[in-house]
CSV table of C-alpha atoms in Angstrom, one decimal:
chain,number,residue,atom,x,y,z
A,1,MET,CA,-31.2,129.7,205.9
A,2,LYS,CA,-33.3,128.8,209.0
A,3,LYS,CA,-36.2,130.8,207.4
A,4,ASN,CA,-35.9,128.8,204.2
A,5,LEU,CA,-35.8,125.5,206.1
A,6,LEU,CA,-38.9,126.5,208.1
A,7,SER,CA,-40.7,127.4,204.8
A,8,ARG,CA,-39.9,124.1,203.3
A,9,ILE,CA,-41.1,122.2,206.4
A,10,LEU,CA,-44.4,124.2,206.4
A,11,CYS,CA,-44.8,123.5,202.7
A,12,PHE,CA,-44.2,119.8,203.3
A,13,LEU,CA,-46.7,119.7,206.1
A,14,THR,CA,-49.3,121.5,204.0
A,15,VAL,CA,-48.9,119.0,201.2
A,16,ILE,CA,-49.4,116.1,203.7
A,17,ALA,CA,-52.5,117.8,205.2
A,18,LEU,CA,-54.0,118.3,201.8
A,19,SER,CA,-53.4,114.7,200.7
A,20,LEU,CA,-55.0,113.4,203.9
A,21,ALA,CA,-57.9,115.7,203.4
A,22,MET,CA,-58.7,114.4,199.9
A,23,PRO,CA,-61.6,112.0,199.7
A,24,THR,CA,-60.6,108.4,199.5
A,25,ASN,CA,-62.8,107.9,196.4
A,26,ALA,CA,-61.3,110.9,194.4
A,27,VAL,CA,-59.4,108.5,192.1
A,28,ALA,CA,-62.4,106.2,191.7
A,29,GLN,CA,-64.6,109.2,190.7
A,30,THR,CA,-62.1,110.2,188.0
A,31,ARG,CA,-62.0,106.6,186.8
A,32,ASP,CA,-65.8,106.3,186.8
A,33,GLU,CA,-66.1,109.5,184.7
A,34,ILE,CA,-63.7,108.2,182.1
A,35,ILE,CA,-65.6,104.9,181.9
A,36,HIS,CA,-69.1,106.6,181.7
A,37,SER,CA,-68.0,109.2,179.2
A,38,SER,CA,-66.4,106.6,176.9
A,39,TYR,CA,-69.6,104.5,177.1
A,40,PHE,CA,-71.7,107.5,176.2
A,41,VAL,CA,-69.5,108.4,173.2
A,42,ALA,CA,-69.5,104.8,172.0
A,43,PHE,CA,-72.9,103.5,172.8
A,44,GLY,CA,-75.1,106.5,173.7
A,45,ARG,CA,-75.5,105.3,177.3
A,46,TYR,CA,-73.6,105.2,180.6
A,47,ALA,CA,-72.0,101.9,181.7
A,48,ASN,CA,-74.2,99.5,183.7
A,49,ALA,CA,-73.1,98.1,187.1
A,50,GLY,CA,-71.3,95.1,185.7
A,51,GLU,CA,-69.5,97.1,183.1
A,52,LEU,CA,-68.5,99.7,185.6
A,53,ALA,CA,-67.1,97.1,188.0
A,54,TYR,CA,-65.1,95.5,185.3
A,55,TRP,CA,-63.5,98.6,183.9
A,56,ARG,CA,-62.7,100.0,187.4
A,57,GLN,CA,-60.3,97.1,187.5
A,58,ASN,CA,-59.1,97.3,183.9
A,59,VAL,CA,-59.2,100.9,182.7
A,60,GLY,CA,-55.5,101.3,183.6
A,61,ASN,CA,-54.0,104.5,182.1
A,62,ARG,CA,-56.5,104.7,179.2
A,63,ASP,CA,-58.1,108.0,178.5
A,64,ILE,CA,-61.6,108.5,177.1
A,65,LYS,CA,-60.5,108.4,173.5
A,66,GLN,CA,-58.6,105.1,174.0
A,67,MET,CA,-61.5,103.6,175.8
A,68,VAL,CA,-63.8,104.6,172.9
A,69,GLN,CA,-61.4,102.9,170.4
A,70,ASN,CA,-61.7,99.7,172.5
A,71,HIS,CA,-65.5,99.9,172.6
A,72,LYS,CA,-65.6,100.4,168.8
A,73,GLN,CA,-63.8,97.1,168.4
A,74,TYR,CA,-66.5,95.5,170.6
A,75,LEU,CA,-69.2,97.1,168.5
A,76,ALA,CA,-67.8,95.5,165.4
A,77,SER,CA,-68.3,92.0,167.0
A,78,ASN,CA,-71.7,92.6,168.6
A,79,GLN,CA,-74.7,93.2,166.3
A,80,SER,CA,-77.2,93.7,169.1
A,81,GLU,CA,-75.1,96.5,170.7
A,82,ARG,CA,-74.6,98.1,167.2
A,83,GLU,CA,-78.4,98.1,166.6
A,84,GLN,CA,-79.1,99.6,170.1
A,85,ALA,CA,-76.6,102.4,169.4
A,86,VAL,CA,-78.2,103.1,166.0
A,87,LYS,CA,-81.7,103.3,167.6
A,88,ARG,CA,-80.4,105.6,170.3
A,89,SER,CA,-78.7,107.9,167.7
A,90,PHE,CA,-81.9,108.2,165.7
A,91,ASN,CA,-84.1,108.8,168.8
A,92,ASP,CA,-81.7,111.3,170.2
A,93,ALA,CA,-81.0,113.2,167.0
A,94,PHE,CA,-84.5,113.1,165.4
A,95,GLY,CA,-87.0,111.9,168.0
A,96,TRP,CA,-88.0,108.8,166.1
A,97,ASN,CA,-86.9,105.2,165.5
A,98,PRO,CA,-85.0,104.2,162.4
A,99,GLY,CA,-86.8,102.2,159.8
A,100,SER,CA,-85.8,98.6,159.2
A,101,ASP,CA,-83.6,99.5,156.2
A,102,GLU,CA,-82.0,102.4,158.1
A,103,LEU,CA,-81.3,100.1,161.0
A,104,ARG,CA,-79.7,97.5,158.8
A,105,GLN,CA,-77.6,100.0,156.9
A,106,TRP,CA,-76.3,101.9,159.9
A,107,SER,CA,-75.6,98.8,161.9
A,108,ALA,CA,-73.4,97.5,159.1
A,109,LYS,CA,-71.3,100.7,159.3
A,110,GLY,CA,-70.2,99.8,162.9
A,111,GLN,CA,-69.9,103.4,163.9
A,112,THR,CA,-70.0,104.8,167.4
A,113,TYR,CA,-73.1,106.6,168.7
A,114,ALA,CA,-71.1,109.9,168.5
A,115,GLU,CA,-70.1,109.3,164.9
A,116,MET,CA,-73.7,108.7,164.0
A,117,MET,CA,-74.9,111.7,165.9
A,118,ASN,CA,-72.3,113.8,164.1
A,119,TYR,CA,-73.6,112.7,160.8
A,120,HIS,CA,-77.3,113.1,161.7
A,121,ILE,CA,-76.6,116.7,162.8
A,122,ASN,CA,-74.0,117.9,160.3
A,123,GLN,CA,-75.0,116.0,157.2
A,124,TRP,CA,-78.7,115.8,157.7
A,125,LEU,CA,-80.3,118.4,160.0
A,126,ASN,CA,-77.8,121.1,158.9
A,127,VAL,CA,-78.4,120.3,155.2
A,128,TYR,CA,-82.1,119.7,155.1
A,129,SER,CA,-84.0,122.7,156.6
A,130,ASP,CA,-87.3,120.9,156.5
A,131,ARG,CA,-85.9,118.1,158.7
A,132,LYS,CA,-84.5,120.6,161.2
A,133,ALA,CA,-87.8,122.4,161.3
A,134,HIS,CA,-89.6,119.1,161.9
A,135,VAL,CA,-87.3,118.2,164.8
A,136,ILE,CA,-87.9,121.7,166.4
A,137,LYS,CA,-91.6,121.2,166.1
A,138,GLN,CA,-91.4,117.7,167.6
A,139,SER,CA,-89.4,119.0,170.5
A,140,TYR,CA,-92.1,121.6,171.2
A,141,TYR,CA,-94.8,118.9,171.1
A,142,LYS,CA,-92.8,116.8,173.6
A,143,VAL,CA,-92.4,119.6,176.2
A,144,PHE,CA,-95.1,122.2,175.7
A,145,ASN,CA,-97.7,119.9,174.1
A,146,ARG,CA,-98.0,122.2,171.1
A,147,THR,CA,-96.2,123.0,167.9
A,148,ALA,CA,-93.7,125.9,167.7
A,149,ASP,CA,-95.3,129.1,166.4
A,150,ALA,CA,-93.9,131.0,163.4
A,151,ASN,CA,-91.7,133.2,165.6
A,152,GLU,CA,-90.4,130.4,167.7
A,153,LEU,CA,-89.6,128.3,164.6
A,154,ARG,CA,-87.8,131.2,162.9
A,155,TYR,CA,-85.8,131.8,166.0
A,156,TRP,CA,-84.6,128.1,166.4
A,157,MET,CA,-83.9,127.8,162.7
A,158,SER,CA,-81.4,130.7,163.0
A,159,GLN,CA,-79.6,129.0,166.0
A,160,PRO,CA,-76.8,126.4,165.8
A,161,THR,CA,-78.4,123.0,165.0
A,162,CYS,CA,-79.3,121.0,168.1
A,163,SER,CA,-80.3,117.4,168.4
A,164,PHE,CA,-83.8,116.5,169.5
A,165,VAL,CA,-82.8,115.6,173.0
A,166,GLN,CA,-80.8,118.8,173.4
A,167,LEU,CA,-83.8,120.9,172.3
A,168,VAL,CA,-86.1,118.9,174.7
A,169,ALA,CA,-83.6,119.4,177.6
A,170,MET,CA,-83.4,123.2,176.9
A,171,HIS,CA,-87.2,123.5,176.6
A,172,THR,CA,-87.6,121.5,179.8
A,173,THR,CA,-85.1,123.8,181.6
A,174,TRP,CA,-87.3,126.8,180.6
A,175,LYS,CA,-90.5,125.1,181.5
A,176,GLN,CA,-89.2,124.2,185.0
A,177,GLN,CA,-88.9,128.0,185.4
A,178,ASN,CA,-92.6,128.4,184.4
A,179,GLN,CA,-91.8,129.7,181.0
A,180,ARG,CA,-94.2,129.0,178.0
A,181,THR,CA,-91.4,129.0,175.4
A,182,SER,CA,-87.6,128.8,175.4
A,183,LYS,CA,-84.4,130.2,173.9
A,184,MET,CA,-81.0,128.9,173.3
A,185,GLY,CA,-79.5,128.5,176.7
A,186,ARG,CA,-78.2,126.2,179.4
A,187,MET,CA,-79.6,122.8,180.1
A,188,ASN,CA,-80.2,121.8,183.7
A,189,PRO,CA,-77.8,119.0,184.5
A,190,ASN,CA,-80.2,116.7,186.4
A,191,ILE,CA,-83.3,116.5,184.2
A,192,ARG,CA,-85.3,113.3,184.5
A,193,ASP,CA,-88.4,114.4,182.5
A,194,ASN,CA,-90.0,114.4,179.1
A,195,GLY,CA,-88.2,111.2,178.2
A,196,VAL,CA,-84.7,112.8,178.5
A,197,SER,CA,-82.0,112.6,181.1
A,198,THR,CA,-79.0,115.0,181.5
A,199,ALA,CA,-75.8,115.0,183.4
A,200,ALA,CA,-72.9,117.5,183.8
A,201,LEU,CA,-69.3,116.6,182.9
A,202,SER,CA,-66.1,117.9,184.5
A,203,SER,CA,-64.1,120.2,182.2
A,204,GLY,CA,-61.5,117.4,181.8
A,205,ALA,CA,-64.2,114.8,180.8
A,206,ALA,CA,-65.8,117.3,178.4
A,207,ALA,CA,-62.5,117.8,176.7
A,208,GLY,CA,-62.0,114.1,176.5
A,209,VAL,CA,-65.4,113.6,175.0
A,210,VAL,CA,-64.6,116.2,172.3
A,211,ALA,CA,-61.2,114.6,171.6
A,212,ALA,CA,-63.0,111.2,171.2
A,213,GLY,CA,-65.4,112.7,168.5
A,214,GLY,CA,-68.3,113.7,170.8
A,215,MET,CA,-68.4,117.5,170.1
A,216,ASN,CA,-72.1,117.3,169.1
A,217,LEU,CA,-73.0,115.4,172.3
A,218,ILE,CA,-72.2,118.4,174.6
A,219,SER,CA,-74.7,121.3,175.0
A,220,PRO,CA,-74.0,123.9,172.4
A,221,SER,CA,-74.9,126.6,174.9
A,222,GLY,CA,-72.2,125.8,177.4
A,223,GLY,CA,-72.3,124.2,180.8
A,224,GLN,CA,-70.6,120.9,179.8
A,225,VAL,CA,-74.0,119.0,180.0
A,226,VAL,CA,-74.9,116.0,177.9
A,227,ALA,CA,-78.4,114.8,177.2
A,228,ALA,CA,-79.9,111.5,176.0
A,229,GLY,CA,-83.2,109.8,175.7
A,230,GLY,CA,-84.6,107.8,178.6
A,231,LEU,CA,-82.2,107.2,181.5
A,232,ASN,CA,-79.2,106.7,179.3
A,233,VAL,CA,-76.9,109.1,181.2
A,234,ILE,CA,-77.8,108.0,184.7
A,235,ALA,CA,-75.2,105.8,186.3
A,236,PRO,CA,-76.2,102.9,188.5
A,237,GLY,CA,-77.4,104.4,191.8
A,238,GLY,CA,-77.9,107.8,190.2
A,239,GLY,CA,-74.5,109.0,191.1
A,240,ASN,CA,-73.8,110.6,187.8
């Protein structure tokens, strides 16, 4: 009995020690990742400083999917934000801006960035092989300053379809290792080059992004890394 009591006391003391050892910002980091991940799914960018400060006080018990649903309601009421999301989806999926008609049509749909990316990849690049080939060639121009040769093009055409920014991120990862070409593989999580930025998600956040409709936003080659054009996945201060 004394032995059991001693074991319980030791267990209790261990729990207290672990709780005291945890960083004071552990909860804030989890909250920030929910906020940033939801913004990326909805808008194709991370939250800015003002948005982050607001949601730190108001996120409550919302998960990523619930936050995205809230953002989608905001998209419906804000034309400028819708148009920016459309432009990001075209640039990130294809490497070019939408035309004026495309911008108007897609903005009217009121879809999230992730919903548009899913369409661009599954219903466009996966369907039209010439478009997929063009995006592959464009990605080689962006990183290697040349078009993909016949063997490289054949290889990438046989791989799961990637967005333009995912291809650029993978090519950049290989180029950083002094390679002259690339293969399907991991993306470095801290790329700030070739007009692309990348960031790694925790396993929980990655699952939340998928549940919120962002399957095509996560690297197809593993690593739980997301990529976007410009600096759209860099949090204020570079913390994410």
